[in-house]
């Protein structure tokens, strides 16, 4: 991914999102841009228009942290967007070499070590799984395998991004599909920022951009986010609606991988739904083994 183009598109898209009212500026007549003018961002960041225009053209090499902070403050960037801007500047300098995640082995070559397998198997009340930044599901407990049965239905190598944008079933699985799609692209965009040299990720983005207008539009919006905790709604074909809280835990022993655990509120219908899902999964396993027992 071309760094200057990424910088240019990111800063331009953030400027377009900030209204004069939000920035505390008078609206004025005949505004030709949806957000702030370059001159207004430059004034808010306390720099010349020429210098800010240079930054917005993609020239972040050698820019000081203080200048980056001034730009972030002027554009009202959130924590994820500030981190994204910093990583873009590091990449422009070539100073991200020591902070890059080590190159991941392809998903098909990675296997969980025994203690991770035991940990996943010990989690029985909710789905638990390990994914990488390109949203390949690499390891699951029994409940996660059942939970993502739609994802595994057409492929052994489950990828949540491909499922979201290329499988029509995803629109049933995610009742709020638009939000799920936004989050998926923001995760991939954040990963591309953290690991800009990941060829597998480049290939995935290229594939989805070619095959999905919904993905291509969202990718062009340059939205990023931190995705560590929250609540999501699902509709599983066997047990119905589920509202689940999640925690995403970065794995210190495996840089770039995340362990995600879904849980339901105690005493809620979703908790009962997870129990039904566990029963359904056990029944499916018994049915799958029957031909082998003959």
Coordinates of N, CA and C in Angstrom, one line a residue, residues 66-290:
X66 N 5.1 16.5 17.9 CA 4.3 17.7 18.3 C 3.4 18.1 17.1
X67 N 4.0 18.1 15.9 CA 3.2 18.5 14.7 C 2.0 17.5 14.5
X68 N 2.4 16.2 14.6 CA 1.3 15.2 14.5 C 0.2 15.3 15.5
X69 N 0.6 15.7 16.7 CA -0.4 15.9 17.8 C -1.2 17.1 17.5
X70 N -0.6 18.1 16.9 CA -1.4 19.3 16.5 C -2.4 19.0 15.4
X71 N -2.0 18.2 14.5 CA -2.9 17.8 13.4 C -4.1 16.9 14.0
X72 N -3.7 16.0 14.9 CA -4.7 15.1 15.5 C -5.7 15.9 16.3
X73 N -5.2 16.9 17.0 CA -6.1 17.7 17.8 C -7.0 18.6 16.9
X74 N -6.5 19.1 15.8 CA -7.3 19.9 14.9 C -8.4 19.1 14.2
X75 N -8.1 17.9 13.9 CA -9.0 17.0 13.2 C -9.9 16.2 14.2
X76 N -9.7 16.4 15.5 CA -10.5 15.7 16.5 C -10.4 14.2 16.3
X77 N -9.2 13.7 16.2 CA -9.0 12.2 16.0 C -9.2 11.5 17.3
X78 N -9.8 10.3 17.2 CA -9.9 9.5 18.4 C -8.6 8.7 18.6
X79 N -8.6 7.9 19.7 CA -7.3 7.2 20.0 C -6.9 6.3 18.8
X80 N -7.8 5.6 18.2 CA -7.5 4.7 17.1 C -6.9 5.5 15.9
X81 N -7.6 6.6 15.6 CA -7.1 7.4 14.5 C -5.8 8.1 14.8
X82 N -5.5 8.5 16.0 CA -4.2 9.0 16.4 C -3.1 8.0 16.2
X83 N -3.4 6.8 16.6 CA -2.4 5.7 16.5 C -2.2 5.4 15.0
X84 N -3.2 5.5 14.2 CA -3.1 5.3 12.8 C -2.2 6.3 12.1
X85 N -2.4 7.6 12.5 CA -1.6 8.7 12.0 C -0.2 8.5 12.4
X86 N 0.1 8.1 13.6 CA 1.5 7.9 14.1 C 2.1 6.7 13.3
X87 N 1.4 5.7 13.1 CA 2.0 4.5 12.3 C 2.3 4.9 10.9
X88 N 1.4 5.7 10.3 CA 1.7 6.2 8.9 C 2.9 7.1 8.9
X89 N 3.1 7.9 9.9 CA 4.3 8.7 10.0 C 5.6 7.9 10.2
X90 N 5.5 6.8 11.0 CA 6.6 5.9 11.2 C 7.0 5.2 9.9
X91 N 5.9 4.8 9.2 CA 6.2 4.1 7.9 C 6.9 5.0 6.9
X92 N 6.4 6.3 6.9 CA 7.0 7.3 6.0 C 8.5 7.5 6.3
X93 N 8.9 7.4 7.6 CA 10.3 7.6 8.0 C 11.1 6.3 7.9
X94 N 10.4 5.2 7.8 CA 11.1 3.9 7.8 C 11.4 3.5 9.2
X95 N 10.8 4.2 10.2 CA 11.2 3.9 11.6 C 10.2 2.9 12.2
X96 N 9.4 2.3 11.4 CA 8.5 1.3 12.0 C 9.1 -0.1 11.9
X97 N 10.3 -0.2 11.5 CA 10.9 -1.6 11.3 C 11.0 -2.4 12.6
X98 N 11.4 -1.7 13.7 CA 11.5 -2.4 14.9 C 10.2 -2.7 15.6
X99 N 9.2 -1.9 15.3 CA 7.9 -2.0 15.9 C 6.9 -2.8 15.2
X100 N 7.3 -3.3 13.9 CA 6.3 -4.1 13.2 C 6.1 -5.4 13.8
X101 N 4.9 -6.0 13.8 CA 4.7 -7.3 14.2 C 5.5 -8.2 13.3
X102 N 6.1 -9.3 13.8 CA 6.9 -10.2 13.0 C 6.0 -10.8 11.9
X103 N 6.5 -11.1 10.8 CA 5.7 -11.7 9.7 C 5.1 -13.0 10.2
X104 N 3.8 -13.0 10.0 CA 3.0 -14.2 10.4 C 3.2 -15.4 9.5
X105 N 3.2 -16.5 10.0 CA 3.1 -17.7 9.1 C 1.7 -17.7 8.5
X106 N 1.5 -18.3 7.3 CA 0.2 -18.4 6.8 C -0.7 -19.2 7.7
X107 N -2.0 -18.9 7.7 CA -3.0 -19.5 8.6 C -2.9 -21.0 8.5
X108 N -2.7 -21.5 7.3 CA -2.8 -23.0 7.1 C -1.6 -23.7 7.8
X109 N -0.5 -22.9 8.1 CA 0.7 -23.5 8.7 C 0.7 -23.3 10.2
X110 N -0.2 -22.5 10.7 CA -0.2 -22.2 12.2 C -1.0 -23.2 12.9
X111 N -0.6 -23.7 14.0 CA -1.4 -24.6 14.9 C -1.2 -24.2 16.3
X112 N -2.2 -24.2 17.1 CA -2.1 -23.8 18.5 C -1.3 -24.8 19.3
X113 N -0.4 -24.3 20.2 CA 0.3 -25.2 21.1 C -0.6 -25.8 22.1
X114 N -0.1 -26.8 22.8 CA -1.0 -27.6 23.6 C -1.7 -26.8 24.7
X115 N -1.0 -25.9 25.4 CA -1.6 -25.2 26.5 C -2.7 -24.3 26.0
X116 N -2.6 -23.7 24.8 CA -3.6 -22.9 24.2 C -4.8 -23.8 23.9
X117 N -4.6 -25.0 23.4 CA -5.7 -25.9 23.1 C -6.4 -26.3 24.3
X118 N -5.6 -26.5 25.4 CA -6.3 -26.8 26.7 C -7.1 -25.6 27.2
X119 N -6.5 -24.4 27.1 CA -7.3 -23.2 27.5 C -8.6 -23.1 26.8
X120 N -8.6 -23.2 25.5 CA -9.8 -23.1 24.7 C -10.8 -24.2 25.2
X121 N -10.3 -25.4 25.3 CA -11.3 -26.5 25.7 C -11.8 -26.3 27.1
X122 N -11.1 -25.6 28.0 CA -11.6 -25.3 29.3 C -12.7 -24.3 29.4
X123 N -12.8 -23.5 28.3 CA -13.9 -22.5 28.3 C -15.1 -23.2 27.7
X124 N -16.1 -23.4 28.5 CA -17.3 -24.2 28.1 C -18.6 -23.4 28.1
X125 N -18.6 -22.2 28.7 CA -19.8 -21.4 28.8 C -20.1 -20.5 27.6
X126 N -19.1 -20.3 26.8 CA -19.2 -19.4 25.7 C -18.3 -19.7 24.6
X127 N -18.5 -19.2 23.4 CA -17.6 -19.3 22.3 C -16.3 -18.6 22.5
X128 N -15.2 -19.3 22.2 CA -13.8 -18.7 22.4 C -13.0 -19.2 21.2
X129 N -12.3 -18.2 20.6 CA -11.6 -18.5 19.4 C -10.4 -17.6 19.2
X130 N -9.4 -18.0 18.4 CA -8.2 -17.2 18.1 C -8.3 -16.8 16.7
X131 N -8.0 -15.5 16.4 CA -8.0 -15.0 15.1 C -6.7 -14.2 14.9
X132 N -6.4 -14.0 13.6 CA -5.3 -13.1 13.3 C -5.8 -11.8 12.8
X133 N -5.0 -10.8 12.4 CA -5.4 -9.5 12.1 C -6.2 -9.5 10.8
X134 N -6.0 -10.5 9.9 CA -6.8 -10.5 8.7 C -8.1 -11.3 8.8
X135 N -8.4 -11.7 10.1 CA -9.7 -12.2 10.5 C -9.9 -13.7 10.1
X136 N -8.7 -14.4 9.9 CA -8.8 -15.9 9.8 C -9.1 -16.4 11.2
X137 N -10.0 -17.4 11.3 CA -10.2 -18.1 12.6 C -9.2 -19.2 12.6
X138 N -8.3 -19.2 13.6 CA -7.2 -20.2 13.6 C -7.4 -21.3 14.6
X139 N -8.2 -21.1 15.7 CA -8.4 -22.1 16.7 C -9.7 -21.8 17.4
X140 N -10.5 -22.8 17.7 CA -11.8 -22.6 18.4 C -12.0 -23.6 19.5
X141 N -12.9 -23.3 20.4 CA -13.4 -24.3 21.3 C -14.7 -24.9 20.7
X142 N -15.3 -25.9 21.3 CA -16.4 -26.6 20.7 C -17.6 -25.7 20.5
X143 N -17.8 -24.7 21.4 CA -18.9 -23.9 21.3 C -18.7 -22.8 20.1
X144 N -17.5 -22.4 19.9 CA -17.2 -21.5 18.9 C -17.4 -22.1 17.5
X145 N -17.0 -23.4 17.4 CA -17.2 -24.1 16.2 C -18.7 -24.2 15.8
X146 N -19.5 -24.5 16.8 CA -20.9 -24.5 16.6 C -21.5 -23.1 16.3
X147 N -21.0 -22.1 17.0 CA -21.5 -20.8 16.9 C -21.2 -20.3 15.4
X148 N -20.0 -20.6 14.9 CA -19.7 -20.2 13.6 C -19.9 -21.3 12.5
X149 N -20.9 -22.1 12.8 CA -21.2 -23.2 11.8 C -21.5 -22.6 10.4
X150 N -22.1 -21.5 10.3 CA -22.4 -20.9 9.0 C -21.1 -20.5 8.3
X151 N -20.1 -20.0 9.1 CA -18.9 -19.6 8.5 C -18.1 -20.8 8.0
X152 N -18.2 -21.9 8.7 CA -17.5 -23.1 8.3 C -18.2 -24.0 7.3
X153 N -19.4 -23.5 6.9 CA -20.3 -24.4 6.0 C -19.7 -24.6 4.7
X154 N -19.0 -23.6 4.1 CA -18.5 -23.6 2.8 C -17.0 -23.7 2.7
X155 N -16.2 -23.7 3.8 CA -14.8 -23.7 3.8 C -14.2 -24.2 5.1
X156 N -13.1 -24.9 5.0 CA -12.4 -25.3 6.2 C -11.6 -24.2 6.8
X157 N -11.1 -23.2 6.0 CA -10.4 -22.1 6.5 C -11.3 -20.9 6.6
X158 N -11.9 -20.7 7.8 CA -12.9 -19.7 8.0 C -12.2 -18.3 8.1
X159 N -12.8 -17.4 7.4 CA -12.3 -16.0 7.4 C -13.5 -15.1 7.6
X160 N -13.6 -14.4 8.7 CA -14.8 -13.6 9.0 C -15.0 -12.4 8.0
X161 N -14.0 -11.9 7.4 CA -14.1 -10.8 6.4 C -14.8 -11.4 5.2
X162 N -14.3 -12.5 4.7 CA -14.9 -13.1 3.5 C -16.3 -13.5 3.8
X163 N -16.6 -14.1 4.9 CA -18.0 -14.4 5.3 C -18.9 -13.2 5.3
X164 N -18.4 -12.1 5.9 CA -19.3 -10.9 6.0 C -19.6 -10.4 4.6
X165 N -18.7 -10.3 3.7 CA -18.9 -9.6 2.5 C -19.2 -10.5 1.3
X166 N -18.9 -11.8 1.3 CA -19.1 -12.6 0.2 C -20.2 -13.7 0.4
X167 N -20.6 -13.9 1.6 CA -21.6 -14.9 1.9 C -22.9 -14.3 2.2
X168 N -24.0 -14.5 1.5 CA -25.3 -13.9 1.8 C -25.8 -14.3 3.2
X169 N -25.4 -15.4 3.7 CA -25.9 -15.9 5.0 C -25.5 -14.9 6.1
X170 N -24.4 -14.2 5.9 CA -23.9 -13.2 6.9 C -25.0 -12.2 7.3
X171 N -25.9 -11.9 6.3 CA -26.9 -10.9 6.6 C -28.0 -11.4 7.6
X172 N -28.1 -12.7 7.7 CA -29.0 -13.3 8.7 C -28.2 -13.4 10.0
X173 N -27.0 -13.9 9.9 CA -26.2 -14.1 11.1 C -25.9 -12.8 11.9
X174 N -25.7 -11.7 11.2 CA -25.5 -10.4 11.8 C -26.8 -9.6 11.5
X175 N -27.7 -9.5 12.5 CA -28.9 -8.7 12.3 C -28.6 -7.3 12.0
X176 N -27.6 -6.7 12.6 CA -27.1 -5.4 12.2 C -26.0 -5.5 11.3
X177 N -26.2 -5.9 10.1 CA -25.2 -6.2 9.1 C -24.3 -5.0 8.8
X178 N -24.9 -3.8 8.6 CA -24.1 -2.7 8.3 C -23.0 -2.3 9.3
X179 N -23.4 -2.4 10.6 CA -22.5 -2.2 11.7 C -21.4 -3.3 11.7
X180 N -21.8 -4.5 11.5 CA -20.8 -5.6 11.5 C -19.8 -5.4 10.3
X181 N -20.3 -5.0 9.2 CA -19.5 -4.7 8.0 C -18.5 -3.5 8.3
X182 N -19.0 -2.5 8.9 CA -18.2 -1.3 9.3 C -17.0 -1.8 10.2
X183 N -17.4 -2.6 11.2 CA -16.4 -3.0 12.2 C -15.3 -3.9 11.5
X184 N -15.8 -4.8 10.6 CA -14.9 -5.7 9.9 C -13.8 -4.9 9.1
X185 N -14.3 -3.9 8.4 CA -13.4 -3.2 7.6 C -12.4 -2.3 8.4
X186 N -12.9 -1.8 9.5 CA -12.1 -1.0 10.4 C -11.0 -1.9 11.0
X187 N -11.3 -3.1 11.4 CA -10.3 -4.0 11.9 C -9.2 -4.3 10.9
X188 N -9.6 -4.6 9.6 CA -8.7 -4.8 8.6 C -7.8 -3.6 8.3
X189 N -8.5 -2.4 8.3 CA -7.7 -1.2 8.0 C -6.7 -0.9 9.2
X190 N -7.1 -1.2 10.4 CA -6.2 -1.1 11.5 C -5.0 -2.0 11.4
X191 N -5.3 -3.3 11.0 CA -4.2 -4.3 10.8 C -3.3 -3.9 9.7
X192 N -3.8 -3.3 8.6 CA -3.0 -2.8 7.5 C -2.1 -1.7 7.9
X193 N -2.5 -0.9 8.9 CA -1.7 0.1 9.5 C -0.6 -0.5 10.4
X194 N -1.0 -1.5 11.2 CA 0.0 -2.1 12.1 C 1.0 -2.9 11.3
X195 N 0.6 -3.5 10.2 CA 1.5 -4.5 9.5 C 1.4 -4.2 8.0
X196 N 1.9 -3.1 7.5 CA 1.7 -2.7 6.1 C 2.5 -3.6 5.1
X197 N 3.3 -4.6 5.6 CA 4.1 -5.4 4.7 C 3.5 -6.8 4.7
X198 N 2.3 -7.0 5.1 CA 1.6 -8.3 5.1 C 1.0 -8.6 3.7
X199 N 1.7 -9.5 3.0 CA 1.2 -9.7 1.6 C -0.1 -10.4 1.6
X200 N -0.4 -11.3 2.6 CA -1.6 -12.0 2.6 C -2.8 -11.1 2.9
X201 N -2.5 -10.1 3.7 CA -3.6 -9.1 3.9 C -3.8 -8.2 2.7
X202 N -2.8 -7.9 2.0 CA -2.9 -7.1 0.7 C -3.8 -7.9 -0.2
X203 N -3.5 -9.3 -0.3 CA -4.3 -10.1 -1.2 C -5.8 -10.2 -0.8
X204 N -6.0 -10.2 0.5 CA -7.4 -10.3 0.9 C -8.1 -9.0 0.6
X205 N -7.5 -7.9 0.9 CA -8.1 -6.6 0.6 C -8.4 -6.4 -0.9
X206 N -7.5 -6.9 -1.7 CA -7.7 -6.8 -3.2 C -8.8 -7.7 -3.6
X207 N -8.9 -8.9 -3.1 CA -10.0 -9.8 -3.4 C -11.4 -9.2 -3.0
X208 N -11.5 -8.7 -1.8 CA -12.7 -8.2 -1.3 C -13.1 -6.9 -2.1
X209 N -12.1 -6.1 -2.4 CA -12.4 -4.8 -3.2 C -12.9 -5.2 -4.6
X210 N -12.4 -6.2 -5.1 CA -12.8 -6.6 -6.5 C -14.2 -7.2 -6.5
X211 N -14.5 -8.0 -5.4 CA -15.8 -8.8 -5.4 C -16.9 -8.1 -4.7
X212 N -16.7 -7.1 -3.9 CA -17.7 -6.5 -3.1 C -17.7 -5.0 -3.2
X213 N -18.8 -4.4 -3.7 CA -18.9 -2.9 -3.7 C -19.0 -2.4 -2.3
X214 N -19.7 -3.2 -1.4 CA -19.9 -2.7 0.0 C -18.6 -2.6 0.7
X215 N -17.7 -3.6 0.4 CA -16.3 -3.5 1.0 C -15.5 -2.4 0.5
X216 N -15.5 -2.2 -0.9 CA -14.7 -1.2 -1.5 C -15.1 0.2 -1.0
X217 N -16.4 0.4 -0.9 CA -16.8 1.8 -0.4 C -16.3 2.0 1.0
X218 N -16.5 1.0 1.9 CA -16.0 1.1 3.3 C -14.5 1.3 3.4
X219 N -13.8 0.5 2.6 CA -12.3 0.6 2.6 C -11.9 2.0 2.3
X220 N -12.6 2.6 1.3 CA -12.2 4.0 0.9 C -12.5 5.0 2.0
X221 N -13.3 4.7 3.0 CA -13.6 5.7 4.1 C -12.5 5.8 5.1
X222 N -11.5 4.9 5.1 CA -10.3 5.0 5.9 C -10.7 5.1 7.4
X223 N -11.7 4.4 7.8 CA -12.1 4.3 9.3 C -11.3 3.2 10.0
X224 N -10.8 3.5 11.2 CA -10.0 2.6 12.0 C -10.7 2.5 13.4
X225 N -10.4 1.5 14.1 CA -10.9 1.4 15.5 C -10.2 0.4 16.3
X226 N -10.2 0.6 17.6 CA -9.8 -0.4 18.6 C -11.0 -1.3 18.9
X227 N -10.7 -2.6 18.9 CA -11.9 -3.5 19.0 C -11.6 -4.5 20.1
X228 N -11.7 -4.1 21.4 CA -11.3 -4.9 22.5 C -12.4 -5.4 23.3
X229 N -13.5 -4.7 23.4 CA -14.6 -5.1 24.2 C -15.9 -4.5 23.7
X230 N -17.0 -5.1 24.1 CA -18.3 -4.6 23.6 C -19.4 -5.6 23.6
X231 N -20.5 -5.3 23.0 CA -21.7 -6.2 22.9 C -22.1 -6.3 21.4
X232 N -22.5 -7.5 21.0 CA -22.9 -7.8 19.6 C -24.2 -8.6 19.6
X233 N -24.9 -8.4 18.5 CA -26.2 -9.2 18.3 C -25.9 -10.2 17.2
X234 N -26.4 -11.4 17.4 CA -26.3 -12.4 16.3 C -27.6 -13.1 16.2
X235 N -27.8 -13.9 15.1 CA -28.9 -14.8 14.9 C -28.4 -16.1 14.4
X236 N -28.4 -17.1 15.3 CA -27.9 -18.4 14.9 C -29.0 -19.2 14.4
X237 N -28.8 -20.0 13.3 CA -29.8 -20.7 12.6 C -30.5 -21.8 13.5
X238 N -29.7 -22.3 14.5 CA -30.3 -23.3 15.4 C -30.9 -22.9 16.7
X239 N -30.5 -21.7 17.2 CA -31.0 -21.3 18.5 C -31.6 -19.9 18.5
X240 N -31.5 -19.2 17.4 CA -32.2 -17.9 17.3 C -31.3 -16.7 17.7
X241 N -31.9 -15.7 18.3 CA -31.2 -14.4 18.6 C -30.3 -14.6 19.8
X242 N -29.1 -14.0 19.7 CA -28.2 -14.0 20.8 C -27.6 -12.6 21.0
X243 N -27.6 -12.1 22.2 CA -26.9 -10.8 22.5 C -25.7 -11.2 23.4
X244 N -24.5 -11.0 22.9 CA -23.3 -11.5 23.6 C -22.3 -10.4 23.9
X245 N -21.7 -10.4 25.0 CA -20.6 -9.5 25.3 C -19.3 -10.2 24.9
X246 N -18.3 -9.4 24.5 CA -17.0 -10.0 24.1 C -15.9 -9.3 24.7
X247 N -14.8 -10.0 24.9 CA -13.5 -9.5 25.3 C -12.4 -10.0 24.3
X248 N -11.7 -9.1 23.7 CA -10.6 -9.5 22.9 C -9.2 -9.3 23.6
X249 N -8.5 -10.4 23.7 CA -7.2 -10.3 24.4 C -6.0 -10.6 23.5
X250 N -5.1 -9.6 23.4 CA -3.9 -9.8 22.6 C -3.1 -10.8 23.2
X251 N -2.5 -11.7 22.4 CA -1.7 -12.9 22.9 C -0.3 -12.5 22.9
X252 N 0.3 -12.4 24.1 CA 1.7 -12.0 24.2 C 2.6 -13.0 23.6
X253 N 2.3 -14.3 23.7 CA 3.2 -15.3 23.2 C 3.1 -15.4 21.7
X254 N 2.0 -14.8 21.1 CA 1.8 -14.9 19.6 C 1.4 -13.5 19.1
X255 N 2.4 -12.7 18.9 CA 2.1 -11.3 18.4 C 1.3 -11.3 17.2
X256 N 0.3 -10.5 17.2 CA -0.6 -10.4 16.0 C -1.9 -11.2 16.1
X257 N -1.9 -12.1 17.1 CA -3.1 -12.9 17.3 C -4.0 -12.5 18.5
X258 N -5.3 -12.7 18.4 CA -6.2 -12.2 19.4 C -7.1 -13.4 19.9
X259 N -7.2 -13.6 21.2 CA -8.2 -14.5 21.8 C -9.4 -13.8 22.1
X260 N -10.5 -14.2 21.5 CA -11.8 -13.5 21.8 C -12.8 -14.5 22.4
X261 N -13.4 -14.0 23.5 CA -14.4 -14.8 24.3 C -15.7 -14.1 24.3
X262 N -16.8 -14.8 23.9 CA -18.1 -14.3 24.0 C -18.8 -14.9 25.2
X263 N -19.6 -14.1 25.9 CA -20.3 -14.5 27.1 C -21.7 -13.8 27.0
X264 N -22.7 -14.4 27.8 CA -24.0 -13.9 27.8 C -24.3 -13.4 29.3
X265 N -25.1 -12.4 29.4 CA -25.5 -11.9 30.7 C -26.1 -13.1 31.5
X266 N -25.7 -13.3 32.8 CA -26.3 -14.4 33.6 C -27.8 -14.2 33.7
X267 N -28.5 -15.3 33.5 CA -29.9 -15.4 33.7 C -30.7 -14.8 32.5
X268 N -30.0 -14.4 31.4 CA -30.7 -13.8 30.2 C -31.1 -14.9 29.3
X269 N -32.0 -14.6 28.3 CA -32.3 -15.5 27.3 C -31.1 -15.9 26.4
X270 N -30.2 -15.1 26.3 CA -29.0 -15.4 25.5 C -28.1 -16.5 26.2
X271 N -28.1 -16.4 27.6 CA -27.4 -17.5 28.3 C -28.1 -18.8 28.1
X272 N -29.4 -18.9 28.1 CA -30.1 -20.1 27.8 C -29.8 -20.5 26.3
X273 N -29.7 -19.5 25.4 CA -29.4 -19.8 24.0 C -28.1 -20.5 23.9
X274 N -27.1 -20.0 24.6 CA -25.8 -20.7 24.6 C -25.8 -22.1 25.1
X275 N -26.6 -22.4 26.1 CA -26.8 -23.7 26.6 C -27.4 -24.6 25.5
X276 N -28.4 -24.0 24.8 CA -29.1 -24.8 23.7 C -28.1 -25.0 22.6
X277 N -27.2 -24.0 22.4 CA -26.2 -24.2 21.3 C -25.2 -25.3 21.7
X278 N -24.8 -25.4 22.9 CA -23.9 -26.5 23.4 C -24.6 -27.8 23.2
X279 N -25.9 -27.9 23.5 CA -26.6 -29.2 23.3 C -26.7 -29.5 21.8
X280 N -27.0 -28.5 21.0 CA -27.1 -28.7 19.6 C -25.8 -29.2 19.0
X281 N -24.7 -28.6 19.5 CA -23.3 -29.0 19.0 C -23.0 -30.4 19.4
X282 N -23.4 -30.8 20.6 CA -23.1 -32.2 21.0 C -23.9 -33.2 20.2
X283 N -25.1 -32.8 19.8 CA -26.0 -33.7 19.0 C -25.4 -33.8 17.6
X284 N -24.9 -32.7 17.0 CA -24.3 -32.7 15.7 C -23.0 -33.5 15.7
X285 N -22.3 -33.5 16.8 CA -21.0 -34.3 16.8 C -21.4 -35.8 16.9
X286 N -22.4 -36.2 17.6 CA -22.8 -37.6 17.7 C -23.3 -38.0 16.3
X287 N -24.1 -37.2 15.6 CA -24.5 -37.6 14.3 C -23.4 -37.7 13.3
X288 N -22.4 -36.9 13.4 CA -21.2 -36.9 12.5 C -20.4 -38.2 12.7
X289 N -20.4 -38.7 13.9 CA -19.6 -39.8 14.2 C -20.2 -41.2 13.9
X290 N -21.5 -41.2 13.8 CA -22.3 -42.4 13.6 C -21.7 -43.3 12.4

